[in-house]
């Protein structure tokens, strides 16, 4: 990058000025990752100090049967396929109870778009999960699923959300976003929920007092300009509603899906994506790294490239685990997570679904003071 332009952008960011679409594209063209990471780290430190947030959650997928066949998906199965499954409500409750470790605060529930399950199943399952685990927040359903519920119930999203909230829904999940730009989306997404409906449903959820996450699936056929467009749409919606709690870049995995021929984003590309997203999204308080999709070492580095939140102890997460051929474990204990955060140089802070602080832990002990100790290696 031209030195003058680099200085100009540096000044703009340090002065807290809002970046443009062109600025975002220029930042992606820059290969000075140390500079980008340093700026993103400056911004995340201004917003969140030395804190890295986590919550103790579990993932629950009620069914992997899906009417759609998205090109990047390793999870969906068709009815009758050998490993297709759909949980009865009592099975879902039994599994959730079995996953309930001490201190669980959130269940993260996403599912396939089941072609024949009736709409009534979904509020019922939330109601029974809430009755069985009253202290646990139910973060459930993507905007794509809410749109699907509109189609199978004949109800508008307004009534769908009211009924789910009444049954115990605390937050939507951030999925179904992928890449909003149509020229990419039309090639990889096989359901009917695009930016217009995705944003409509999150806007509505925010108007009802829910706070929601937003994601972006990167590292497949999109170009950096599509990532910039994606986060700027989210920034504009956030200006309007203020209801997003966190932005989560999700790295595409190329195993067991129709895009398996693509190479995966490198660690450097992942870190650049975290950094540029952090710099563009000036109205988002948090950027989360989901370690299941990035591996533990890249997740630690992401904390130094703009991320300030790391997904918690995951025991049941089938959507990405099926796609992961990289030796990333499918669960971390709370102690593992605390060590991982401290080893990256940060203070762990446990939060709930709404990002209220539940507990602040001791900060990291500087590496210089513990050179003699055996050091963990995070694969
Ligand atoms: S991404 Fe979701 S909607 Fe698309 S095929 Fe997979 S489970 Fe179905």
GROMACS .gro file of C-alpha atoms and ligand atoms in nm, residues 63-78 111-113 142 144 178 188-191 319, ligand 1:
model
   35
   63UNK     CA    1  -3.269  -3.209   1.346
   64UNK     CA    2  -3.023  -3.231   1.059
   65UNK     CA    3  -3.299  -3.293   0.806
   66UNK     CA    4  -3.325  -2.996   0.572
   67UNK     CA    5  -3.533  -2.905   0.272
   68UNK     CA    6  -3.245  -2.695   0.136
   69UNK     CA    7  -2.901  -2.800   0.007
   70UNK     CA    8  -2.665  -2.506   0.054
   71UNK     CA    9  -2.334  -2.557  -0.125
   72UNK     CA   10  -2.116  -2.493   0.183
   73UNK     CA   11  -2.317  -2.709   0.425
   74UNK     CA   12  -2.173  -3.030   0.574
   75UNK     CA   13  -2.461  -3.077   0.814
   76UNK     CA   14  -2.787  -3.126   0.625
   77UNK     CA   15  -2.930  -3.467   0.545
   78UNK     CA   16  -3.235  -3.564   0.342
  111UNK     CA   17  -3.145  -2.685   1.297
  112UNK     CA   18  -3.217  -2.790   0.942
  113UNK     CA   19  -3.534  -2.665   0.773
  142UNK     CA   20  -3.139  -1.840   1.263
  144UNK     CA   21  -3.359  -1.842   0.801
  178UNK     CA   22  -2.332  -1.618   0.492
  188UNK     CA   23  -2.412  -2.092  -0.259
  189UNK     CA   24  -2.742  -2.047  -0.071
  190UNK     CA   25  -3.032  -2.281  -0.147
  191UNK     CA   26  -3.304  -2.142   0.081
  319UNK     CA   27  -2.250  -2.845   1.208
  380LIG     S1   28  -2.699  -2.424   0.580
  380LIG    FE1   29  -2.893  -2.455   0.693
  380LIG     S2   30  -3.052  -2.420   0.539
  380LIG    FE2   31  -2.863  -2.455   0.423
  380LIG     S3   32  -2.860  -2.677   0.383
  380LIG    FE3   33  -2.745  -2.646   0.575
  380LIG     S4   34  -2.892  -2.677   0.739
  380LIG    FE4   35  -3.009  -2.643   0.546
   0.00000   0.00000   0.00000
